[in-house]
CSV table of C-alpha atoms and ligand atoms in Angstrom, one decimal:
chain,number,residue,atom,x,y,z
A,13,MET,CA,0.1,0.0,0.0
A,14,ASP,CA,1.2,3.5,-0.7
A,15,LYS,CA,1.3,6.5,1.8
A,16,LEU,CA,1.8,10.2,1.2
A,17,VAL,CA,4.5,12.1,3.0
A,18,ILE,CA,4.0,15.8,3.1
A,19,GLU,CA,6.4,18.5,4.5
A,20,GLY,CA,4.0,21.4,5.3
A,21,GLY,CA,4.3,25.1,5.1
A,22,VAL,CA,4.5,25.8,1.4
A,23,ARG,CA,2.2,28.3,-0.3
A,24,LEU,CA,0.8,26.7,-3.4
A,25,VAL,CA,1.4,28.8,-6.6
A,26,GLY,CA,0.6,28.2,-10.1
A,27,THR,CA,-1.9,26.5,-12.4
A,28,THR,CA,-3.8,23.2,-12.0
A,29,GLU,CA,-6.6,21.5,-13.9
A,30,VAL,CA,-9.7,19.7,-12.7
A,31,SER,CA,-10.3,16.2,-14.1
A,32,GLY,CA,-13.7,14.8,-15.2
A,33,SER,CA,-16.3,14.1,-12.6
A,34,LYS,CA,-16.2,10.7,-10.9
A,35,ASN,CA,-19.9,11.1,-9.7
A,36,SER,CA,-21.0,11.8,-13.2
A,37,LEU,CA,-19.0,9.1,-14.9
A,38,LEU,CA,-20.1,6.2,-12.6
A,39,PRO,CA,-23.9,6.5,-13.4
A,40,ILE,CA,-23.2,7.3,-17.0
A,41,LEU,CA,-21.1,4.1,-17.4
A,42,ALA,CA,-24.1,2.2,-16.0
A,43,ALA,CA,-26.3,3.9,-18.6
A,44,THR,CA,-24.4,2.3,-21.4
A,45,LEU,CA,-26.1,-1.0,-20.4
A,46,LEU,CA,-29.3,0.6,-21.9
A,47,THR,CA,-28.2,0.3,-25.5
A,48,LYS,CA,-26.8,-2.4,-27.9
A,49,ASP,CA,-24.6,0.2,-29.6
A,50,LYS,CA,-21.2,1.5,-29.0
A,51,CYS,CA,-20.7,4.4,-26.5
A,52,VAL,CA,-17.7,6.7,-26.3
A,53,ILE,CA,-17.1,8.7,-23.0
A,54,ARG,CA,-14.6,11.5,-22.9
A,55,ASN,CA,-12.9,13.4,-20.0
A,56,ALA,CA,-13.2,10.1,-17.9
A,57,PRO,CA,-10.9,10.5,-14.8
A,58,ASP,CA,-8.4,7.6,-14.4
A,59,LEU,CA,-9.6,6.4,-10.8
A,60,ARG,CA,-9.8,3.2,-8.9
A,61,ASP,CA,-13.6,3.8,-9.0
A,62,THR,CA,-13.5,4.1,-12.8
A,63,LEU,CA,-11.7,0.7,-13.0
A,64,SER,CA,-14.2,-0.9,-10.7
A,65,MET,CA,-17.1,0.2,-12.6
A,66,LEU,CA,-15.5,-1.0,-15.9
A,67,ARG,CA,-14.9,-4.4,-14.2
A,68,ILE,CA,-18.5,-4.6,-13.5
A,69,LEU,CA,-19.5,-3.8,-16.9
A,70,ARG,CA,-17.2,-6.4,-18.4
A,71,PHE,CA,-18.6,-9.0,-16.1
A,72,LEU,CA,-22.1,-7.9,-17.5
A,73,GLY,CA,-21.0,-8.6,-21.1
A,74,LEU,CA,-19.6,-5.3,-22.4
A,75,ASN,CA,-16.2,-4.8,-23.9
A,76,THR,CA,-14.5,-1.8,-22.4
A,77,ASP,CA,-11.5,0.1,-23.5
A,78,PHE,CA,-9.9,3.1,-21.5
A,79,LYS,CA,-7.0,5.1,-22.6
A,80,GLU,CA,-6.1,8.8,-22.5
A,81,ASN,CA,-9.3,9.6,-20.5
A,82,ILE,CA,-11.5,8.1,-23.2
A,83,ILE,CA,-13.7,5.2,-22.5
A,84,THR,CA,-15.1,2.9,-25.3
A,85,ILE,CA,-17.9,0.7,-24.5
A,86,ARG,CA,-19.1,-2.2,-26.9
A,87,PRO,CA,-21.7,-4.8,-26.0
A,88,ASN,CA,-20.4,-8.2,-27.0
A,89,GLY,CA,-23.6,-9.9,-27.3
A,90,LEU,CA,-23.5,-11.7,-23.9
A,91,GLU,CA,-26.7,-10.6,-21.9
A,92,LYS,CA,-25.7,-11.1,-18.3
A,93,TYR,CA,-27.9,-9.3,-15.7
A,94,GLU,CA,-26.1,-10.3,-12.4
A,95,ALA,CA,-23.9,-8.0,-10.4
A,96,PRO,CA,-22.2,-10.0,-7.9
A,97,TYR,CA,-21.3,-9.1,-4.3
A,98,LYS,CA,-17.6,-9.3,-4.8
A,99,LEU,CA,-17.8,-6.6,-7.3
A,100,VAL,CA,-20.8,-4.4,-6.0
A,101,SER,CA,-19.3,-4.4,-2.4
A,102,THR,CA,-16.1,-2.7,-3.6
A,103,MET,CA,-18.1,0.4,-4.7
A,104,ARG,CA,-21.5,1.4,-3.7
A,105,ALA,CA,-22.2,3.3,-6.9
A,106,SER,CA,-22.4,0.1,-8.8
A,107,PHE,CA,-25.7,-0.4,-7.4
A,108,CYS,CA,-26.9,2.0,-10.1
A,109,VAL,CA,-26.6,-0.8,-12.7
A,110,LEU,CA,-29.9,-2.1,-11.3
A,111,GLY,CA,-32.1,0.2,-13.1
A,112,PRO,CA,-30.5,-0.2,-16.6
A,113,LEU,CA,-30.3,-4.0,-16.3
A,114,LEU,CA,-34.0,-4.2,-15.3
A,115,ALA,CA,-35.0,-1.8,-18.2
A,116,ARG,CA,-32.9,-3.7,-20.9
A,117,TYR,CA,-33.2,-7.3,-19.9
A,118,LYS,CA,-36.5,-7.1,-17.8
A,119,LYS,CA,-34.7,-8.8,-14.9
A,120,ALA,CA,-31.7,-8.2,-12.8
A,121,LYS,CA,-29.9,-9.7,-9.8
A,122,VAL,CA,-27.7,-7.1,-8.0
A,123,SER,CA,-26.0,-7.3,-4.7
A,124,LEU,CA,-27.1,-5.0,-2.0
A,125,PRO,CA,-24.1,-2.6,-1.6
A,126,GLY,CA,-23.9,-2.7,2.2
A,127,GLY,CA,-22.8,0.3,4.3
A,128,CYS,CA,-19.5,2.1,4.3
A,129,ILE,CA,-17.5,4.2,6.8
A,130,ILE,CA,-19.5,7.4,6.2
A,131,GLY,CA,-22.9,5.7,7.0
A,132,VAL,CA,-25.4,3.0,6.6
A,133,ARG,CA,-26.2,4.0,3.0
A,134,PRO,CA,-29.6,2.5,2.6
A,135,VAL,CA,-31.1,1.8,-0.8
A,136,ASP,CA,-34.9,1.9,0.0
A,137,LEU,CA,-35.5,4.9,-2.3
A,138,HIS,CA,-34.0,3.0,-5.2
A,139,LEU,CA,-36.2,0.1,-4.6
A,140,LYS,CA,-39.2,2.2,-4.0
A,141,GLY,CA,-38.7,3.9,-7.3
A,142,LEU,CA,-38.3,0.8,-9.2
A,143,SER,CA,-41.2,-1.0,-7.8
A,144,LYS,CA,-43.4,2.0,-8.6
A,145,LEU,CA,-42.4,1.3,-12.2
A,146,GLY,CA,-43.9,-2.1,-11.8
A,147,ALA,CA,-40.8,-4.1,-11.0
A,148,ARG,CA,-41.3,-7.2,-8.7
A,149,LEU,CA,-38.5,-7.1,-6.2
A,150,GLN,CA,-37.3,-9.7,-3.8
A,151,ILE,CA,-34.4,-9.5,-1.4
A,152,LYS,CA,-32.7,-12.7,-0.7
A,153,GLU,CA,-29.3,-13.6,0.5
A,154,GLY,CA,-28.0,-10.0,0.3
A,155,TYR,CA,-29.1,-9.6,-3.3
A,156,VAL,CA,-32.0,-7.7,-5.0
A,157,PHE,CA,-33.8,-10.0,-7.4
A,158,ALA,CA,-35.9,-7.8,-9.9
A,159,GLU,CA,-38.2,-8.6,-12.7
A,160,ALA,CA,-40.7,-6.8,-14.9
A,161,LYS,CA,-42.5,-7.9,-18.0
A,162,ARG,CA,-42.4,-4.3,-19.1
A,163,LEU,CA,-41.8,-1.3,-16.9
A,164,GLN,CA,-44.8,1.2,-16.6
A,165,GLY,CA,-44.2,4.9,-16.1
A,166,ASP,CA,-45.7,6.5,-12.7
A,167,HIS,CA,-45.6,9.4,-10.6
A,168,ILE,CA,-42.8,8.7,-8.0
A,169,TYR,CA,-41.8,10.7,-4.9
A,170,LEU,CA,-38.2,10.0,-4.2
A,171,GLY,CA,-37.6,12.3,-1.1
A,172,GLY,CA,-36.0,10.5,1.9
A,173,PRO,CA,-35.2,11.4,5.6
A,174,PHE,CA,-32.2,13.2,4.3
A,175,GLY,CA,-33.7,14.8,1.3
A,176,SER,CA,-33.2,13.8,-2.3
A,177,SER,CA,-31.0,10.8,-3.2
A,178,VAL,CA,-28.5,11.3,-6.2
A,179,LEU,CA,-28.1,7.7,-7.2
A,180,ALA,CA,-31.7,6.7,-6.5
A,181,THR,CA,-32.7,9.5,-9.0
A,182,GLY,CA,-30.2,8.2,-11.4
A,183,ASN,CA,-31.3,4.5,-11.1
A,184,VAL,CA,-35.0,5.4,-11.4
A,185,MET,CA,-34.3,7.9,-14.3
A,186,MET,CA,-32.4,5.3,-16.3
A,187,ALA,CA,-35.1,2.6,-15.8
A,188,SER,CA,-37.8,5.0,-16.7
A,189,THR,CA,-36.3,5.9,-20.2
A,190,LEU,CA,-37.5,2.4,-21.6
A,191,ALA,CA,-40.6,2.2,-19.6
A,192,ARG,CA,-44.1,2.5,-21.2
A,193,GLY,CA,-45.6,6.0,-20.8
A,194,THR,CA,-44.5,8.9,-18.7
A,195,THR,CA,-42.7,8.9,-15.4
A,196,VAL,CA,-42.5,11.9,-13.1
A,197,ILE,CA,-40.0,12.0,-10.4
A,198,GLU,CA,-40.7,14.3,-7.5
A,199,SER,CA,-38.0,15.4,-5.0
A,200,ALA,CA,-35.4,14.3,-7.5
A,201,ALA,CA,-31.8,15.1,-6.8
A,202,CYS,CA,-30.6,18.4,-8.5
A,203,GLU,CA,-26.9,17.8,-8.5
A,204,PRO,CA,-24.9,18.6,-11.7
A,205,GLU,CA,-24.0,15.1,-12.0
A,206,VAL,CA,-27.7,14.1,-12.3
A,207,VAL,CA,-28.0,16.8,-15.0
A,208,ASP,CA,-25.0,15.3,-16.9
A,209,LEU,CA,-26.6,11.8,-16.7
A,210,ALA,CA,-29.9,13.1,-18.0
A,211,ARG,CA,-28.0,14.8,-20.9
A,212,PHE,CA,-26.2,11.7,-21.7
A,213,LEU,CA,-29.5,9.8,-21.7
A,214,ILE,CA,-31.1,12.4,-24.0
A,215,LYS,CA,-28.3,12.2,-26.4
A,216,MET,CA,-29.0,8.5,-26.5
A,217,GLY,CA,-32.5,9.3,-27.5
A,218,ALA,CA,-34.3,9.5,-24.2
A,219,LYS,CA,-37.0,12.0,-23.7
A,220,ILE,CA,-36.2,13.8,-20.4
A,221,LYS,CA,-37.4,17.3,-19.1
A,222,GLY,CA,-36.8,19.2,-15.8
A,223,GLU,CA,-33.3,17.6,-15.0
A,224,GLY,CA,-31.7,19.8,-12.5
A,225,SER,CA,-35.0,20.7,-10.8
A,226,PRO,CA,-36.8,18.6,-8.2
A,227,THR,CA,-39.2,17.5,-10.7
A,228,ILE,CA,-38.0,15.3,-13.6
A,229,GLU,CA,-40.4,14.1,-16.4
A,230,ILE,CA,-39.3,11.0,-18.5
A,231,GLN,CA,-41.3,9.9,-21.5
A,232,GLY,CA,-40.4,6.2,-22.1
A,233,VAL,CA,-39.1,5.2,-25.6
A,234,LYS,CA,-38.6,1.9,-27.3
A,235,GLU,CA,-34.9,1.9,-27.6
A,236,LEU,CA,-31.8,4.0,-27.1
A,237,HIS,CA,-28.7,4.3,-29.3
A,238,GLY,CA,-25.0,4.7,-28.8
A,239,VAL,CA,-23.4,8.1,-27.9
A,240,ASP,CA,-20.2,10.1,-28.0
A,241,TYR,CA,-20.2,12.2,-24.9
A,242,GLU,CA,-17.9,14.4,-22.7
A,243,ILE,CA,-18.6,14.5,-19.0
A,244,ILE,CA,-18.4,17.6,-16.8
A,245,PRO,CA,-15.4,18.6,-14.7
A,246,ASP,CA,-15.4,17.3,-11.1
A,247,ARG,CA,-16.7,20.1,-8.9
A,248,ILE,CA,-15.7,18.3,-5.7
A,249,GLU,CA,-11.9,18.0,-6.9
A,250,ALA,CA,-12.3,21.7,-7.9
A,251,ALA,CA,-13.5,22.7,-4.4
A,252,THR,CA,-10.7,20.6,-2.9
A,253,LEU,CA,-7.9,22.3,-5.1
A,254,ILE,CA,-9.4,25.8,-4.3
A,255,MET,CA,-9.4,25.0,-0.5
A,256,ALA,CA,-5.8,23.7,-0.8
A,257,ALA,CA,-4.7,27.0,-2.3
A,258,ALA,CA,-6.7,28.9,0.3
A,259,VAL,CA,-5.5,27.0,3.3
A,260,THR,CA,-1.9,27.5,2.2
A,261,ARG,CA,-2.4,31.2,1.5
A,262,GLY,CA,-1.4,30.4,-2.1
A,263,GLU,CA,-2.2,31.9,-5.4
A,264,VAL,CA,-3.6,29.3,-7.8
A,265,LEU,CA,-5.6,29.2,-11.1
A,266,VAL,CA,-7.9,26.1,-11.0
A,267,LYS,CA,-8.7,25.5,-14.6
A,268,ARG,CA,-11.9,23.9,-15.8
A,269,ALA,CA,-13.6,24.7,-12.4
A,270,ARG,CA,-17.0,25.8,-13.1
A,271,ALA,CA,-18.3,28.5,-10.7
A,272,GLU,CA,-22.0,27.8,-11.5
A,273,HIS,CA,-21.6,24.1,-9.9
A,274,LEU,CA,-20.0,25.6,-6.8
A,275,THR,CA,-22.1,28.4,-5.6
A,276,ALA,CA,-22.4,27.3,-2.1
A,277,VAL,CA,-18.8,26.6,-1.6
A,278,LEU,CA,-17.5,29.8,-3.2
A,279,GLU,CA,-20.0,31.9,-1.2
A,280,LYS,CA,-18.8,30.3,1.9
A,281,LEU,CA,-15.1,30.8,1.1
A,282,LYS,CA,-15.8,34.4,0.3
A,283,ASP,CA,-17.5,34.8,3.7
A,284,VAL,CA,-14.3,33.3,5.3
A,285,GLY,CA,-12.2,35.9,3.5
A,286,VAL,CA,-10.7,33.9,0.6
A,287,THR,CA,-10.2,36.1,-2.5
A,288,LEU,CA,-11.6,34.4,-5.5
A,289,LYS,CA,-12.1,35.4,-9.1
A,290,ASN,CA,-14.2,33.7,-11.9
A,291,VAL,CA,-11.9,33.8,-15.0
A,292,LYS,CA,-12.6,32.6,-18.5
A,293,ASP,CA,-11.4,29.0,-18.1
A,294,GLY,CA,-11.6,28.5,-14.4
A,295,ILE,CA,-11.4,30.0,-10.9
A,296,PHE,CA,-8.5,32.1,-9.6
A,297,VAL,CA,-7.7,31.9,-5.9
A,298,LYS,CA,-5.8,35.1,-5.1
A,299,GLY,CA,-3.3,34.9,-2.3
A,300,THR,CA,-3.9,36.9,0.8
A,301,GLN,CA,-2.5,37.3,4.2
A,302,LYS,CA,-5.6,38.8,5.7
A,303,LYS,CA,-7.0,36.9,8.7
A,304,PHE,CA,-9.7,34.3,7.7
A,305,LYS,CA,-13.1,34.5,9.7
A,306,PRO,CA,-14.6,31.4,11.3
A,307,PHE,CA,-18.0,30.4,9.8
A,308,ASP,CA,-20.7,27.6,10.2
A,309,VAL,CA,-21.6,25.3,7.5
A,310,VAL,CA,-24.5,22.9,7.1
A,311,THR,CA,-24.2,20.1,4.3
A,312,LEU,CA,-27.4,20.0,2.3
A,313,PRO,CA,-28.5,18.4,-1.0
A,314,TYR,CA,-27.5,20.6,-4.0
A,315,PRO,CA,-27.5,23.5,-4.4
A,316,GLY,CA,-26.6,23.5,-0.6
A,317,PHE,CA,-23.1,23.1,0.6
A,318,PRO,CA,-21.9,19.5,-0.6
A,319,THR,CA,-21.2,16.9,2.1
A,320,ASP,CA,-18.3,15.9,-0.1
A,321,ALA,CA,-16.5,19.2,0.6
A,322,GLN,CA,-17.2,19.2,4.5
A,323,ALA,CA,-13.9,17.5,5.5
A,324,GLN,CA,-11.9,19.9,3.4
A,325,PHE,CA,-13.7,22.9,4.9
A,326,MET,CA,-13.3,21.5,8.3
A,327,THR,CA,-9.4,21.5,7.8
A,328,LEU,CA,-9.6,25.2,6.7
A,329,MET,CA,-11.7,26.0,9.9
A,330,SER,CA,-9.3,24.2,12.2
A,331,ILE,CA,-6.6,26.9,11.6
A,332,THR,CA,-9.1,29.8,11.5
A,333,GLU,CA,-9.3,31.4,14.9
A,334,GLY,CA,-12.6,31.4,16.5
A,335,ILE,CA,-15.5,28.9,16.7
A,336,SER,CA,-17.2,27.5,13.6
A,337,VAL,CA,-19.9,24.7,13.8
A,338,ILE,CA,-20.0,22.0,10.9
A,339,THR,CA,-23.4,20.3,10.7
A,340,GLU,CA,-23.6,17.1,8.6
A,341,LYS,CA,-27.2,16.8,7.4
A,342,ILE,CA,-26.5,14.2,4.7
A,343,TYR,CA,-24.2,11.6,6.6
A,344,PRO,CA,-24.4,12.4,10.3
A,345,ASP,CA,-21.5,10.0,10.9
A,346,ARG,CA,-19.2,11.5,8.2
A,347,PHE,CA,-16.6,12.7,10.8
A,348,MET,CA,-13.8,10.2,10.5
A,349,HIS,CA,-11.4,13.0,9.8
A,350,VAL,CA,-12.0,14.7,13.2
A,351,ALA,CA,-10.0,12.2,15.3
A,352,GLU,CA,-7.1,12.5,12.8
A,353,LEU,CA,-7.1,16.2,12.6
A,354,ASN,CA,-7.1,16.3,16.4
A,355,ARG,CA,-4.0,14.1,16.2
A,356,MET,CA,-2.4,17.0,14.3
A,357,GLY,CA,-3.3,19.5,17.1
A,358,ALA,CA,-6.7,20.5,16.0
A,359,GLN,CA,-9.4,21.2,18.6
A,360,ILE,CA,-12.6,19.7,17.2
A,361,LYS,CA,-15.4,18.3,19.3
A,362,ARG,CA,-17.9,16.0,17.6
A,363,GLU,CA,-21.5,16.0,19.1
A,364,GLY,CA,-23.7,13.7,16.9
A,365,PRO,CA,-24.2,15.4,13.5
A,366,TYR,CA,-22.3,18.5,14.7
A,367,ALA,CA,-18.5,19.3,14.9
A,368,VAL,CA,-17.7,22.3,16.8
A,369,VAL,CA,-14.1,23.5,15.6
A,370,HIS,CA,-12.1,25.7,17.9
A,371,GLY,CA,-9.6,27.3,15.4
A,372,ILE,CA,-6.0,27.3,16.4
A,373,LYS,CA,-2.9,29.1,15.1
A,374,PHE,CA,-1.3,26.0,13.4
A,375,LEU,CA,-1.5,22.2,13.0
A,376,SER,CA,1.5,20.0,13.5
A,377,GLY,CA,2.5,17.2,11.2
A,378,ALA,CA,1.7,13.6,12.4
A,379,PRO,CA,1.2,10.1,11.0
A,380,VAL,CA,-2.5,9.9,10.2
A,381,MET,CA,-4.8,7.4,8.5
A,382,ALA,CA,-7.1,7.9,5.6
A,383,SER,CA,-10.6,6.4,6.1
A,384,ASP,CA,-12.9,7.5,3.3
A,385,LEU,CA,-12.4,9.4,0.0
A,386,ARG,CA,-13.2,13.0,1.2
A,387,ALA,CA,-11.7,12.6,4.8
A,388,SER,CA,-8.5,11.7,3.0
A,389,ALA,CA,-8.6,14.9,1.1
A,390,GLY,CA,-9.1,16.9,4.2
A,391,LEU,CA,-6.0,15.2,5.7
A,392,VAL,CA,-4.0,16.1,2.7
A,393,LEU,CA,-4.9,19.8,3.0
A,394,ALA,CA,-4.0,19.5,6.8
A,395,GLY,CA,-0.6,18.1,5.8
A,396,LEU,CA,0.1,20.9,3.4
A,397,VAL,CA,-0.4,23.6,6.0
A,398,ALA,CA,0.9,21.8,9.1
A,399,ARG,CA,4.3,22.5,10.7
A,400,GLY,CA,6.6,19.5,10.0
A,401,LYS,CA,6.0,16.2,8.3
A,402,THR,CA,2.6,14.5,7.9
A,403,GLU,CA,2.4,10.9,6.7
A,404,ILE,CA,-1.0,9.6,5.4
A,405,SER,CA,-1.4,5.9,5.2
A,406,ARG,CA,-4.1,3.9,3.3
A,407,ILE,CA,-4.2,6.5,0.5
A,408,TYR,CA,-6.0,4.0,-1.8
A,409,HIS,CA,-9.0,5.8,-0.3
A,410,LEU,CA,-7.8,9.0,-2.0
A,411,ASP,CA,-7.0,7.3,-5.4
A,412,ARG,CA,-10.7,6.0,-5.6
A,413,GLY,CA,-11.8,9.6,-6.3
A,414,TYR,CA,-8.8,11.9,-7.2
A,415,GLU,CA,-6.6,11.6,-10.4
A,416,GLN,CA,-3.1,12.1,-9.4
A,417,LEU,CA,-3.9,14.6,-6.7
A,418,ASP,CA,-0.4,14.3,-5.2
A,419,ALA,CA,1.3,15.0,-8.7
A,420,LYS,CA,-1.1,18.2,-9.2
A,421,LEU,CA,-0.1,19.5,-5.8
A,422,LYS,CA,3.6,18.8,-6.4
A,423,LYS,CA,3.3,20.8,-9.5
A,424,LEU,CA,2.0,23.8,-7.4
A,425,GLY,CA,5.0,23.6,-5.2
A,426,ALA,CA,3.9,21.2,-2.4
A,427,ARG,CA,6.6,19.0,-0.9
A,428,ILE,CA,4.6,15.7,-1.3
A,429,GLU,CA,5.9,12.3,-2.1
A,430,ARG,CA,4.1,9.0,-2.7
A,431,VAL,CA,6.1,6.2,-1.1
A,432,LYS,CA,5.4,2.4,-0.5
A,433,GLU,CA,4.3,1.7,3.0
B,12,EPZ,C1,-23.8,10.3,-4.0
B,12,EPZ,O1,-24.1,9.2,-3.3
B,12,EPZ,C2,-22.4,10.4,-4.3
B,12,EPZ,N1,-21.7,9.3,-4.9
B,12,EPZ,C3,-21.7,10.7,-2.9
B,12,EPZ,O2,-20.3,11.0,-3.0
B,12,EPZ,C4,-22.3,11.9,-2.3
B,12,EPZ,O3,-21.8,12.1,-1.0
B,12,EPZ,C5,-23.9,11.6,-2.2
B,12,EPZ,O4,-24.4,11.4,-3.4
B,12,EPZ,C6,-24.5,12.9,-1.5
B,12,EPZ,O5,-24.3,14.1,-2.3
B,12,EPZ,C7,-21.9,9.2,-6.3
B,12,EPZ,O6,-22.6,9.9,-6.9
B,12,EPZ,C8,-21.3,8.0,-6.8
B,12,EPZ,P1,-27.5,9.9,-1.8
B,12,EPZ,P2,-25.5,8.5,-3.2
B,12,EPZ,O7,-28.4,8.7,-2.2
B,12,EPZ,O8,-26.2,8.7,-4.3
B,12,EPZ,C9,-29.9,8.7,2.2
B,12,EPZ,C10,-18.1,10.7,-2.9
B,12,EPZ,O9,-17.4,11.1,-1.8
B,12,EPZ,N2,-30.5,7.7,1.3
B,12,EPZ,O10,-27.7,11.1,-2.4
B,12,EPZ,O11,-25.3,7.1,-2.6
B,12,EPZ,C11,-28.4,8.5,2.4
B,12,EPZ,O12,-28.2,7.6,3.4
B,12,EPZ,C12,-19.4,10.0,-2.6
B,12,EPZ,O13,-17.7,11.0,-4.0
B,12,EPZ,C13,-31.6,6.9,1.7
B,12,EPZ,O14,-32.1,7.2,2.9
B,12,EPZ,O15,-26.0,9.5,-1.9
B,12,EPZ,C14,-27.9,9.9,2.6
B,12,EPZ,O16,-28.1,10.2,3.9
B,12,EPZ,C15,-19.5,9.7,-1.2
B,12,EPZ,N3,-32.1,6.0,1.0
B,12,EPZ,C16,-28.8,10.8,1.7
B,12,EPZ,O17,-30.0,10.0,1.4
B,12,EPZ,C17,-31.7,5.7,-0.3
B,12,EPZ,O18,-32.3,4.8,-0.9
B,12,EPZ,C18,-28.1,11.1,0.4
B,12,EPZ,O19,-27.7,10.1,-0.2
B,12,EPZ,C19,-30.6,6.5,-0.8
B,12,EPZ,C20,-30.0,7.4,0.1
């Protein structure tokens, strides 16, 4: 296993570029199951999660090719509809093959994904939506067995106890593209990645309206054809790079970052005192020595502050003098990074879905452990700004969702090395 060794205290300076969006790519890869034709997907980030999803598609009878950030998918005539536990359990997002398999083959057998370190991660909304479309669902031995002669469009409310669900919206939207009649999804997720998936489906010939709003209408069609499609940049990676520049007081142009996908994050950073400028092909973080102000944040479904940027913001608040309260409304247990930041001298107290951050002057480098994708990113930012050396172990978590983050930071001047553990 690899670890990252970071010598803190360097201001990041220069230009970096955001890769394609992981959370756009994964459901879009599942959507290629909906057609017999070839699909080409461009700007695909080279991540562990990308390889995991391609492995599942190959198991389901698709030929996959991936080079220079372009994925080509070709069905090979095999019509397999079972996604096994050993593959699904490695990455929860693979559960969104259920909707496409059901729509295409009228049956599917997909392993329940199980929970993960950030929470229980139920799939009840996925199952509710698919059964509303007429699927007969049975849960046995950790698998969902689904069958439907022909899916029938319906009016489906997909709101859950924590608001909308990104992948449940994707699963149901994909299934309803080949259903008979019209489907309306109420309380749909509005994330840019859901919009990207809808646009991919529309390019395949699906009839979808309202994507990006809480009400999406899908008119079922008989079949979908292949596409050549470029996915959007990763807004969470953009937020991570912007906060890396901010926390080190650096001066960085983050190319391909789209301000319209990051309003809540950019507004919060401006409140804190970070100087940001939207430029033609990205977002410029202007260096400043002025004192940052502590600010509270509450994570919410889009367009609220994204839970996937919560750990990174906590690192920024940990060295911003004063008190800030971080409320996690999406995954109340998503605080694995708190204990690790406190090992670096941070003063953070977790109370249920709240973390009270008492900002201090500086963090001290220490050996820490990555636990989930975004907590790992928060620890990298802490290492960049801490005094002394930080070693982050188990960085395969980071490699699931960031394309060469260490190389990008090194290019901006960070003293960061990837070494074998
Ligand atoms: C997507 O996960 C993202 N993953 C997550 O990013 C992200 O944190 C999450 O959306 C929220 O924005 C991908 O897109 C691959 P949800 P998803 O269904 O769709 C509850 C990352 O770091 N819920 O929107 O699985 C759920 O427990 C990952 O890139 C139900 O109750 O999340 C959570 O509290 C981590 N029942 C809330 O809804 C369900 O059936 C939002 O979850 C489904 C979800």
